[in-house]
Short mmCIF file of C-alpha atoms and ligand atoms in Angstrom, two decimals:
data_model
loop_
_atom_site.label_atom_id
_atom_site.label_comp_id
_atom_site.label_asym_id
_atom_site.label_seq_id
_atom_site.Cartn_x
_atom_site.Cartn_y
_atom_site.Cartn_z
CA MET A 11 7.37 -13.90 -15.80
CA ALA A 12 10.25 -10.90 -15.79
CA LEU A 13 11.95 -10.15 -12.48
CA ALA A 14 10.23 -7.27 -10.73
CA THR A 15 13.00 -4.76 -10.85
CA THR A 16 13.83 -1.35 -8.80
CA PRO A 17 12.34 2.35 -9.57
CA PRO A 18 14.73 4.24 -11.06
CA GLY A 19 15.38 7.44 -9.22
CA PRO A 20 18.29 10.20 -8.27
CA SER A 21 21.48 8.62 -6.94
CA SER A 22 22.69 11.54 -4.67
CA TYR A 23 20.85 11.44 -1.32
CA ILE A 24 22.60 14.72 -0.55
CA ALA A 25 21.21 16.83 -3.68
CA PHE A 26 17.77 15.29 -3.56
CA SER A 27 17.47 15.97 0.33
CA LYS A 28 18.59 19.76 -0.70
CA ALA A 29 16.16 19.87 -3.76
CA TYR A 30 13.52 18.63 -1.24
CA ARG A 31 14.02 20.63 1.51
CA ASP A 32 14.10 24.05 -0.58
CA ASP A 33 10.61 23.40 -2.32
CA PRO A 34 9.34 19.82 -2.06
CA LEU A 35 6.88 20.22 -4.85
CA ARG A 36 9.53 21.15 -7.79
CA ALA A 37 11.97 18.43 -5.99
CA PHE A 38 9.44 15.67 -7.05
CA GLY A 39 8.12 17.29 -10.02
CA GLN A 40 11.82 17.59 -11.60
CA ALA A 41 12.19 14.23 -10.14
CA TRP A 42 8.92 12.74 -12.31
CA LYS A 43 10.01 14.44 -15.57
CA THR A 44 13.44 12.65 -15.30
CA TYR A 45 12.55 9.40 -14.23
CA GLY A 46 8.76 8.90 -14.70
CA ASP A 47 5.65 7.31 -12.49
CA SER A 48 7.56 5.29 -9.96
CA ILE A 49 10.48 6.70 -8.33
CA ARG A 50 12.79 5.53 -5.59
CA PHE A 51 15.09 7.89 -3.80
CA LYS A 52 17.04 7.96 -0.45
CA ALA A 53 15.21 10.06 1.93
CA LEU A 54 18.01 9.50 4.78
CA PRO A 55 21.23 7.03 4.33
CA GLY A 56 19.71 3.66 4.47
CA VAL A 57 15.83 4.55 4.00
CA ASP A 58 14.22 4.20 0.66
CA VAL A 59 11.33 6.50 -0.54
CA TYR A 60 9.28 5.67 -3.22
CA PHE A 61 6.88 8.00 -5.09
CA VAL A 62 4.36 7.18 -7.37
CA VAL A 63 2.19 8.84 -9.24
CA HIS A 64 0.04 7.12 -11.79
CA PRO A 65 -3.94 6.56 -11.24
CA ASP A 66 -3.28 2.80 -11.51
CA ALA A 67 -0.44 2.98 -8.37
CA ALA A 68 -2.38 5.19 -6.58
CA ALA A 69 -5.27 2.58 -6.88
CA HIS A 70 -3.27 -0.33 -6.51
CA VAL A 71 -1.81 1.64 -2.84
CA LEU A 72 -4.84 2.69 -1.52
CA THR A 73 -7.49 0.03 -2.62
CA SER A 74 -7.26 -3.35 -4.42
CA HIS A 75 -3.73 -3.75 -2.51
CA GLY A 76 -4.40 -1.40 0.43
CA GLN A 77 -4.20 -4.84 3.07
CA ALA A 78 -0.23 -4.37 2.53
CA TYR A 79 -0.27 -0.76 3.67
CA ARG A 80 -0.39 0.90 6.72
CA LYS A 81 -0.38 4.74 7.87
CA ALA A 82 3.39 5.99 7.64
CA PRO A 83 4.53 5.82 11.15
CA SER A 84 7.51 9.12 9.91
CA VAL A 85 4.50 10.95 9.43
CA HIS A 86 1.52 9.94 12.11
CA GLN A 87 3.84 9.71 14.64
CA PRO A 88 4.02 13.25 14.39
CA LEU A 89 0.91 14.09 14.01
CA SER A 90 -0.31 12.00 16.40
CA LEU A 91 0.70 14.58 19.17
CA LEU A 92 -1.82 17.00 18.57
CA LEU A 93 -4.33 14.26 17.70
CA GLY A 94 -3.93 11.20 19.60
CA ASN A 95 -4.85 7.79 18.16
CA GLY A 96 -8.11 9.63 16.65
CA ILE A 97 -9.52 8.37 13.10
CA LEU A 98 -7.27 9.97 11.43
CA ILE A 99 -3.93 8.16 12.62
CA SER A 100 -5.44 4.54 14.46
CA GLU A 101 -5.17 1.18 12.78
CA GLY A 102 -6.90 -1.84 12.55
CA GLU A 103 -9.74 -2.58 14.54
CA SER A 104 -9.90 0.30 16.59
CA TRP A 105 -9.63 2.34 13.61
CA LEU A 106 -12.67 0.49 12.34
CA ARG A 107 -14.59 0.76 15.29
CA GLN A 108 -14.21 4.66 15.14
CA ARG A 109 -14.94 5.15 11.87
CA ARG A 110 -18.03 2.88 12.30
CA LEU A 111 -19.31 5.00 15.32
CA MET A 112 -18.48 8.37 13.16
CA ASN A 113 -20.44 6.87 10.23
CA PRO A 114 -24.14 8.10 10.19
CA ALA A 115 -22.52 11.61 11.28
CA PHE A 116 -21.79 11.82 8.20
CA HIS A 117 -24.39 10.65 6.25
CA ARG A 118 -26.17 12.93 4.06
CA GLN A 119 -28.69 13.09 5.79
CA SER A 120 -26.55 14.48 8.75
CA ILE A 121 -24.87 16.57 6.28
CA VAL A 122 -27.87 18.02 4.43
CA LYS A 123 -29.00 19.84 7.83
CA LEU A 124 -25.59 20.93 8.41
CA ALA A 125 -26.04 23.18 5.51
CA SER A 126 -27.75 26.49 7.58
CA VAL A 127 -25.22 26.57 9.50
CA MET A 128 -23.11 26.70 6.65
CA THR A 129 -25.11 29.67 4.75
CA ARG A 130 -25.33 31.58 8.21
CA PHE A 131 -21.94 31.73 8.66
CA ALA A 132 -21.21 32.84 4.99
CA GLN A 133 -24.01 35.33 5.78
CA GLU A 134 -22.13 36.92 8.52
CA ARG A 135 -19.07 37.15 6.82
CA VAL A 136 -20.77 39.30 4.38
CA ARG A 137 -22.02 41.35 6.26
CA ARG A 138 -18.95 41.91 8.13
CA TRP A 139 -17.20 42.19 4.43
CA GLU A 140 -19.76 44.89 4.30
CA GLY A 141 -18.33 47.23 6.79
CA TYR A 142 -14.52 47.45 5.17
CA PRO A 143 -14.56 49.83 2.73
CA THR A 144 -14.61 49.20 -1.41
CA GLY A 145 -11.41 48.16 -2.86
CA SER A 146 -9.92 46.99 1.07
CA ALA A 147 -7.47 44.63 0.70
CA ILE A 148 -7.97 41.49 2.79
CA ASP A 149 -6.10 37.65 3.66
CA VAL A 150 -8.67 36.14 2.09
CA ALA A 151 -6.55 32.57 3.46
CA GLU A 152 -6.67 34.18 7.32
CA GLU A 153 -10.41 35.04 6.90
CA MET A 154 -11.16 31.45 5.53
CA GLN A 155 -9.23 29.57 8.42
CA GLN A 156 -11.42 31.77 10.52
CA LEU A 157 -14.67 31.46 8.74
CA THR A 158 -14.31 27.53 8.42
CA LEU A 159 -13.18 27.13 11.68
CA GLU A 160 -16.89 28.73 13.28
CA ILE A 161 -18.66 26.59 11.13
CA VAL A 162 -16.54 23.06 11.75
CA GLY A 163 -17.33 24.42 15.95
CA GLU A 164 -20.49 25.32 15.29
CA ALA A 165 -21.29 21.76 13.39
CA LEU A 166 -19.66 20.15 16.10
CA PHE A 167 -20.45 21.77 19.29
CA SER A 168 -23.65 24.30 18.44
CA THR A 169 -21.91 27.07 20.39
CA GLY A 170 -19.32 28.99 18.58
CA LEU A 171 -16.09 29.36 18.53
CA GLU A 172 -15.86 33.18 18.44
CA ALA A 173 -14.68 33.62 21.80
CA GLN A 174 -11.35 31.12 21.09
CA LEU A 175 -11.33 32.07 17.43
CA ASP A 176 -7.68 33.97 17.64
CA SER A 177 -6.61 31.69 20.39
CA PHE A 178 -7.54 28.41 18.67
CA SER A 179 -6.30 29.78 14.84
CA THR A 180 -2.65 30.81 16.50
CA ALA A 181 -1.71 27.36 18.71
CA PHE A 182 -3.14 25.73 15.67
CA ARG A 183 -0.80 26.99 13.10
CA ARG A 184 2.25 27.13 15.72
CA ALA A 185 1.61 23.82 16.48
CA ALA A 186 1.16 23.14 12.51
CA GLU A 187 4.42 23.96 12.73
CA PHE A 188 6.26 22.38 14.95
CA ILE A 189 4.21 18.91 13.70
CA ASN A 190 5.87 19.79 9.63
CA ASP A 191 9.00 20.44 10.89
CA ARG A 192 9.31 17.39 13.07
CA ILE A 193 7.90 15.38 9.65
CA ASN A 194 10.54 16.47 8.05
CA ALA A 195 13.49 16.23 10.61
CA PRO A 196 16.14 13.37 9.68
CA PHE A 197 16.55 12.63 13.44
CA LYS A 198 13.61 13.04 15.98
CA MET A 199 14.86 13.96 18.97
CA PRO A 200 12.29 12.67 22.43
CA MET A 201 9.38 14.78 22.94
CA TRP A 202 10.43 14.19 27.00
CA VAL A 203 13.39 16.79 25.87
CA PRO A 204 12.71 20.36 27.11
CA THR A 205 13.88 22.06 23.99
CA LYS A 206 11.99 25.17 23.42
CA PRO A 207 10.27 24.20 20.08
CA HIS A 208 9.46 21.01 22.38
CA ARG A 209 8.12 23.16 25.30
CA GLN A 210 6.25 25.66 22.98
CA PHE A 211 3.98 22.86 21.01
CA ILE A 212 2.98 21.40 24.11
CA GLU A 213 1.99 25.14 25.35
CA ASN A 214 0.30 25.51 21.91
CA ARG A 215 -1.34 21.69 22.20
CA ASP A 216 -2.44 22.25 25.94
CA ARG A 217 -4.19 25.52 24.45
CA LEU A 218 -6.01 23.45 21.64
CA GLN A 219 -7.11 20.56 23.95
CA GLN A 220 -8.20 23.01 26.46
CA ILE A 221 -10.71 24.70 24.23
CA ALA A 222 -11.92 21.04 22.87
CA MET A 223 -12.40 20.15 26.59
CA HIS A 224 -14.03 23.07 27.74
CA LEU A 225 -16.54 22.68 25.10
CA ILE A 226 -17.00 19.07 25.72
CA GLY A 227 -17.36 19.80 29.46
CA LEU A 228 -20.34 22.33 28.95
CA ARG A 229 -22.41 19.75 26.99
CA ARG A 230 -21.90 17.30 29.98
CA HIS A 231 -23.78 19.35 31.93
CA GLN A 232 -25.97 20.98 29.13
CA GLN A 233 -30.16 20.19 29.91
CA ASN A 234 -31.75 20.22 26.25
CA VAL A 235 -28.39 18.26 24.26
CA PRO A 236 -28.62 19.82 20.59
CA LEU A 237 -28.03 17.23 17.45
CA ASP A 238 -24.57 18.27 16.64
CA LEU A 239 -21.44 16.20 16.16
CA LEU A 240 -21.00 16.29 19.20
CA SER A 241 -23.85 14.67 21.21
CA MET A 242 -23.71 12.46 17.62
CA LEU A 243 -20.64 10.96 18.79
CA MET A 244 -21.40 11.50 22.16
CA ALA A 245 -24.50 8.86 21.72
CA ALA A 246 -22.75 6.51 18.85
CA GLN A 247 -23.08 2.84 20.04
CA ASP A 248 -20.26 0.48 18.30
CA ALA A 249 -22.54 -1.93 16.13
CA ASP A 250 -21.55 -5.53 17.97
CA THR A 251 -20.47 -3.95 21.27
CA GLY A 252 -22.60 -1.43 21.95
CA ALA A 253 -19.93 0.31 23.45
CA GLN A 254 -19.93 4.25 23.85
CA MET A 255 -16.52 6.67 23.19
CA SER A 256 -14.40 7.59 26.87
CA ASP A 257 -13.39 11.22 27.02
CA SER A 258 -10.35 11.15 26.27
CA GLU A 259 -11.39 8.63 22.72
CA LEU A 260 -13.55 11.99 22.23
CA LEU A 261 -11.00 14.62 22.46
CA ASP A 262 -9.06 12.57 19.98
CA GLU A 263 -11.97 13.14 17.71
CA VAL A 264 -12.84 16.14 18.33
CA MET A 265 -9.18 17.50 17.91
CA THR A 266 -8.87 15.67 14.56
CA LEU A 267 -12.25 17.11 13.31
CA LEU A 268 -11.81 20.42 14.50
CA ILE A 269 -8.52 20.13 12.57
CA ALA A 270 -9.41 18.40 9.25
CA GLY A 271 -12.61 19.51 9.25
CA HIS A 272 -11.55 23.76 8.87
CA GLU A 273 -7.40 23.61 7.52
CA THR A 274 -8.64 21.98 4.27
CA VAL A 275 -11.33 23.64 3.87
CA SER A 276 -10.27 27.13 4.45
CA VAL A 277 -7.13 26.37 2.14
CA THR A 278 -9.28 25.30 -1.16
CA LEU A 279 -11.40 28.09 -0.40
CA SER A 280 -8.23 30.37 -0.94
CA TRP A 281 -7.25 29.28 -3.66
CA ALA A 282 -9.97 29.19 -5.29
CA PHE A 283 -10.78 32.49 -4.64
CA HIS A 284 -7.12 33.08 -6.38
CA LEU A 285 -7.90 30.74 -9.61
CA LEU A 286 -11.44 33.07 -10.22
CA GLY A 287 -9.32 36.46 -9.90
CA SER A 288 -6.85 35.64 -12.51
CA HIS A 289 -9.87 33.84 -14.90
CA PRO A 290 -12.49 36.20 -15.59
CA GLU A 291 -14.16 33.89 -18.00
CA VAL A 292 -14.74 31.64 -14.93
CA LEU A 293 -15.83 34.14 -12.83
CA HIS A 294 -18.19 35.58 -15.09
CA GLN A 295 -20.03 32.00 -15.71
CA LEU A 296 -20.35 31.30 -12.10
CA GLN A 297 -21.85 35.06 -11.87
CA ASP A 298 -24.07 33.71 -14.12
CA GLU A 299 -25.33 31.11 -12.27
CA LEU A 300 -25.74 32.45 -9.15
CA GLU A 301 -27.97 35.11 -10.79
CA THR A 302 -30.22 32.51 -12.66
CA VAL A 303 -30.45 30.19 -10.03
CA LEU A 304 -30.26 32.67 -6.66
CA LYS A 305 -32.23 35.66 -8.46
CA GLY A 306 -30.96 37.59 -5.91
CA ASN A 307 -31.30 35.65 -2.84
CA PRO A 308 -28.82 34.75 -0.72
CA PRO A 309 -28.13 30.89 -1.26
CA GLY A 310 -29.75 28.37 0.88
CA ALA A 311 -29.29 24.77 2.08
CA GLU A 312 -31.56 24.02 -0.57
CA ASP A 313 -29.67 25.78 -3.54
CA TYR A 314 -26.28 23.31 -3.34
CA MET A 315 -28.12 20.51 -5.48
CA HIS A 316 -28.95 23.61 -7.51
CA LEU A 317 -25.27 24.98 -8.68
CA PRO A 318 -23.12 22.24 -10.54
CA TYR A 319 -21.02 24.49 -12.00
CA THR A 320 -20.28 26.18 -8.40
CA ARG A 321 -19.07 23.17 -7.41
CA MET A 322 -17.10 22.21 -10.27
CA VAL A 323 -15.29 25.49 -9.78
CA ILE A 324 -14.61 24.02 -6.22
CA GLU A 325 -13.47 20.45 -8.01
CA GLU A 326 -11.17 22.05 -10.33
CA THR A 327 -9.59 24.40 -7.50
CA LEU A 328 -8.95 21.06 -5.69
CA ARG A 329 -7.33 18.94 -8.89
CA LEU A 330 -4.94 22.37 -8.63
CA TYR A 331 -4.50 22.81 -5.31
CA PRO A 332 -5.27 19.51 -3.68
CA PRO A 333 -4.97 20.16 -0.01
CA VAL A 334 -3.38 16.76 1.02
CA TRP A 335 -0.95 16.64 -1.64
CA GLY A 336 0.39 13.48 -1.13
CA LEU A 337 -0.95 10.46 0.75
CA SER A 338 1.97 8.66 3.00
CA ARG A 339 2.30 4.51 3.49
CA GLU A 340 4.42 2.34 5.11
CA THR A 341 4.44 -1.11 3.35
CA ILE A 342 3.48 -3.86 5.97
CA ARG A 343 5.07 -6.28 3.42
CA ALA A 344 6.79 -6.81 -0.28
CA ASP A 345 4.56 -5.31 -2.95
CA GLU A 346 4.89 -5.15 -6.54
CA ILE A 347 3.73 -1.77 -7.86
CA GLN A 348 3.22 -1.98 -11.89
CA GLY A 349 6.44 -4.00 -12.18
CA TYR A 350 8.67 -2.88 -9.78
CA SER A 351 9.56 -4.67 -5.69
CA ILE A 352 8.75 -2.45 -2.94
CA PRO A 353 10.33 -3.99 0.30
CA PRO A 354 8.89 -4.51 3.60
CA LYS A 355 8.61 -1.32 5.60
CA SER A 356 9.38 1.33 2.42
CA PHE A 357 7.98 4.56 2.75
CA VAL A 358 5.55 5.22 -0.40
CA ILE A 359 4.34 8.54 -0.93
CA VAL A 360 0.97 8.58 -3.53
CA GLY A 361 1.76 11.91 -5.50
CA THR A 362 -2.30 13.34 -5.88
CA TYR A 363 -0.41 16.38 -6.63
CA PHE A 364 0.95 16.01 -9.63
CA THR A 365 -1.53 12.94 -10.82
CA HIS A 366 -3.59 15.71 -10.80
CA ARG A 367 -1.38 17.00 -13.16
CA HIS A 368 -0.68 13.87 -15.31
CA PRO A 369 -0.72 14.45 -19.06
CA GLU A 370 -1.73 11.48 -20.12
CA PHE A 371 -5.12 11.78 -18.33
CA TRP A 372 -5.70 15.67 -18.61
CA THR A 373 -5.92 17.63 -21.69
CA ALA A 374 -3.47 21.27 -20.86
CA PRO A 375 -3.30 19.82 -17.07
CA GLU A 376 -1.95 23.16 -15.56
CA GLN A 377 -4.98 24.66 -17.14
CA PHE A 378 -7.82 26.18 -14.76
CA ASN A 379 -11.00 24.51 -16.52
CA PRO A 380 -14.10 23.95 -14.36
CA GLU A 381 -15.61 22.13 -18.05
CA ARG A 382 -13.51 19.17 -16.73
CA PHE A 383 -15.83 18.20 -14.03
CA THR A 384 -19.15 17.85 -15.96
CA GLU A 385 -20.85 13.99 -15.23
CA ALA A 386 -19.66 13.41 -18.97
CA GLU A 387 -15.95 14.64 -18.76
CA ALA A 388 -15.79 12.54 -14.99
CA SER A 389 -17.37 9.63 -16.17
CA LYS A 390 -14.95 9.03 -19.10
CA ARG A 391 -11.78 9.07 -16.66
CA HIS A 392 -9.76 6.85 -15.04
CA LYS A 393 -11.43 6.48 -11.47
CA PHE A 394 -7.81 7.46 -9.69
CA ALA A 395 -6.62 10.15 -12.03
CA TYR A 396 -8.63 12.45 -9.61
CA TYR A 397 -7.99 11.71 -5.51
CA PRO A 398 -8.61 14.95 -3.44
CA PHE A 399 -9.84 13.11 -0.59
CA GLY A 400 -7.97 9.83 -0.83
CA GLY A 401 -9.30 6.42 -2.08
CA GLY A 402 -10.55 3.28 -0.30
CA PRO A 403 -11.76 2.47 3.48
CA ARG A 404 -9.61 5.47 4.77
CA ILE A 405 -11.06 8.03 2.23
CA CYS A 406 -11.82 11.28 4.06
CA ILE A 407 -15.15 10.91 5.74
CA GLY A 408 -15.92 14.64 5.33
CA ASN A 409 -15.90 14.82 1.59
CA GLN A 410 -19.48 15.50 1.52
CA PHE A 411 -19.04 17.64 4.31
CA ALA A 412 -16.29 19.62 2.39
CA LEU A 413 -17.80 20.14 -0.90
CA MET A 414 -20.96 21.55 0.44
CA GLU A 415 -19.22 23.71 2.85
CA ALA A 416 -17.08 25.18 -0.12
CA THR A 417 -19.56 25.57 -2.83
CA LEU A 418 -22.22 27.08 -0.21
CA ILE A 419 -19.64 29.31 0.76
CA LEU A 420 -18.10 30.44 -2.78
CA ALA A 421 -21.78 31.07 -3.70
CA THR A 422 -22.21 32.95 -0.68
CA LEU A 423 -19.35 35.70 -1.10
CA VAL A 424 -19.09 35.37 -4.62
CA GLN A 425 -22.74 36.64 -5.25
CA ARG A 426 -22.17 40.06 -3.03
CA PHE A 427 -18.32 40.27 -3.70
CA HIS A 428 -15.43 40.47 -6.50
CA LEU A 429 -11.80 39.69 -5.11
CA GLU A 430 -9.21 41.36 -7.35
CA PRO A 431 -5.72 40.15 -6.94
CA ALA A 432 -4.40 43.08 -4.69
CA SER A 433 -0.51 42.66 -6.40
CA GLY A 434 1.10 41.65 -9.18
CA GLN A 435 3.40 39.12 -7.57
CA PRO A 436 2.82 35.33 -8.40
CA VAL A 437 1.24 33.47 -5.14
CA GLU A 438 3.86 31.04 -4.14
CA ILE A 439 2.43 27.77 -2.78
CA ASP A 440 3.61 26.44 0.35
CA PRO A 441 3.19 22.55 1.05
CA THR A 442 4.04 22.54 4.57
CA PHE A 443 1.30 20.24 6.35
CA THR A 444 -1.25 21.21 3.80
CA LEU A 445 -0.88 23.21 0.45
CA ARG A 446 -1.54 26.92 1.11
CA PRO A 447 -0.63 30.39 -0.38
CA LYS A 448 2.28 31.06 1.30
CA ASN A 449 2.14 34.14 3.28
CA GLY A 450 -1.55 34.70 2.97
CA LEU A 451 -3.28 35.56 0.22
CA SER A 452 -3.90 39.73 -0.39
CA MET A 453 -6.44 40.11 -2.10
CA ARG A 454 -9.09 43.67 -2.73
CA LEU A 455 -12.40 43.37 -2.09
CA VAL A 456 -14.69 44.75 -4.29
CA ARG A 457 -18.71 45.28 -3.64
CA ARG A 458 -20.36 44.07 -6.70
C1 HEM B 505 -11.65 20.25 1.51
C2 HEM B 505 -11.77 19.95 1.62
C3 HEM B 505 -10.92 17.76 1.85
C4 HEM B 505 -9.83 17.29 1.67
C5 HEM B 505 -9.24 17.56 0.88
C6 HEM B 505 -9.63 16.37 2.77
C7 HEM B 505 -8.70 15.36 2.35
C8 HEM B 505 -8.77 14.41 3.27
C9 HEM B 505 -7.75 12.84 2.83
C10 HEM B 505 -7.26 12.83 1.42
C11 HEM B 505 -7.79 12.33 3.80
C12 HEM B 505 -7.18 11.11 3.13
C13 HEM B 505 -5.86 10.88 4.13
C14 HEM B 505 -4.86 9.09 4.14
O1 HEM B 505 -5.58 8.70 3.29
O2 HEM B 505 -3.90 9.17 4.43
C15 HEM B 505 -8.61 12.86 4.50
C16 HEM B 505 -8.88 11.53 5.36
C17 HEM B 505 -10.16 12.56 6.59
N1 HEM B 505 -10.97 13.69 7.12
FE1 HEM B 505 -10.50 15.00 5.40
N2 HEM B 505 -10.61 16.57 3.54
C18 HEM B 505 -11.46 17.46 3.43
C19 HEM B 505 -12.34 18.03 4.40
C20 HEM B 505 -12.38 17.21 5.70
C21 HEM B 505 -13.57 17.65 6.37
C22 HEM B 505 -14.33 18.61 5.90
C23 HEM B 505 -13.45 17.36 7.78
C24 HEM B 505 -14.58 16.65 8.76
C25 HEM B 505 -15.73 17.66 9.45
C26 HEM B 505 -12.57 15.56 7.34
C27 HEM B 505 -12.21 14.50 7.87
C28 HEM B 505 -11.18 13.71 7.70
C29 HEM B 505 -10.93 12.94 8.55
C30 HEM B 505 -11.90 12.10 9.79
C31 HEM B 505 -9.84 12.20 7.59
C32 HEM B 505 -9.62 10.42 8.19
C33 HEM B 505 -10.42 9.69 8.42
C34 HEM B 505 -10.22 7.40 8.26
O3 HEM B 505 -8.73 7.76 8.08
O4 HEM B 505 -10.96 6.98 8.53
N3 HEM B 505 -12.27 16.25 5.83
N4 HEM B 505 -9.21 13.76 4.21
#
C-alpha cells in the first residue's frame, strides 16, 4: 500500500495569507485551480490548514469518518461568545441531548404549522412595499433581514419582534463583524482586556441577550401558552433522563435559533432576487408557475408542495451562493482523506462553495439553472455534490424550515413585484460570517 502524502499547496505563508485576507473566495478559488481538490496551506507559522473540495472528501469528513472530527475551536470559540454552548457549538453528549430535545420542534408536522406565519409576514411586507412609489430603490438585503427576523421571532415566541427589530438587527450585524474579525485574527486577545472593540462587542451581545431574555421572561408569566418553538423548547424533556432546559441553556438555544434562523434565509433570498434580476427566462418561468398554481390568490401554507419550480430557484440559489460557504472542523485523531494524511489537531475546511461549482459534477457550473434540481436530475448526482445545509449528524436542524420559508416568501413577493437591478454595477460577494452581497443589494421595486 502506498504511503499517504501531504496535499500540495502554496509554499509562501505571507503571500497566501495576504491573498486570503484581501478576498478569501478568490484566494481559495485560485489555490483550487492550481493545486486541485485537496490543498494544504499555512494559516500561521506552524499552523497548517487542509482545504478539501471533492464530494467524496465532504462525505468522508461529515459522515463516514465524522467521528475523527469536531467543530474547529478557532471558529467556534469566537462564535460561542454570542451563542454560548447552544446546539450549533456544543459537542458530544451535551450536543446529542440538545439535538434530541429540539428535533421534535423541527419535524415536518411542526414546521408545516409555521407556514402560515411565514405567509402572513410576507403578505405584510407586500402591503408595505405597495406603499412605495413604483420604481423606488430598496435595499433588498436589509428588507429580507427584517422579514426573516420577524418570522423567526414569531415562530419562536409568538410575539412580534417588531419593536426590537432595528435594535436587534444593528446589534447583531456589529456583533457578527467582531466575531468574524476574531475568527480571522492570528492572535486573539483575551476578552477580559477592556479594548474598545471588546467593550463594544459586549454591549451589542448584552443588547441581543436582553431582548431574548425579555421574551423568555414574558413567557414565564403567560397564562395561555401558545404552541411555538419556545414552548416546545421549554416543555421538551430528554427521552432518557426526563430533564428540561435550564434558563441559561434556553437563552443559548434561543440566541442560536434567532441568529442561525434568520441570517441564512435572508441572504438566500437576497441572492435569489439578484439572480432573477439578471435571468429573465427563469423569472418568467417562475411567474408562470405562480400564475398557474395560485391563480392570483396569495400563496398559503398548503401551496408549498405545489410550487416545485419556486423551490428549485431557491435550491439553485443555494448552490451558487451557499450562505455557509465552508464547514470548519478539527481532526481529533490522525486521518487520511483521499490518500492524503491529515495529522491530529489539524484545521480542515470543507469548501461547500467550491464543491457546488465543481466542473466534474456540474455542467456549466457558473450558470444559474434551476432545472438542475428536478427530481430526475438531482437523483443522478453524487450525494455530496450539493450540501448547503451540511451533512451527517450535524446537518442543519432548520433545513426544512428554511426551504419552506424561502419558497413561500419568494412566491409571495414575486407574485406582486418585479425587482430590477438598481445600478449597472456588479454585485460583489462579502464572505464575512455568511456569504452576503457586499454593501447591501439595491434594487428597484416594480409593481406587476
Ligand atoms: C438557507 C438557510 C440555511 C442554511 C444555508 C443553513 C446552513 C447550515 C449549515 C451548513 C449547518 C451545519 C454547520 C456545520 O456543520 O458546521 C447548519 C446548522 C444549524 N442550523 Fe442552519 N441553515 C439555514 C437555516 C436555518 C434555520 C432557518 C434554522 C432555525 C430556525 C437553522 C438552525 C441551525 C442549527 C440550530 C444548526 C446546528 C445544528 C447542530 O449542530 O445540530 N438553520 N445550518
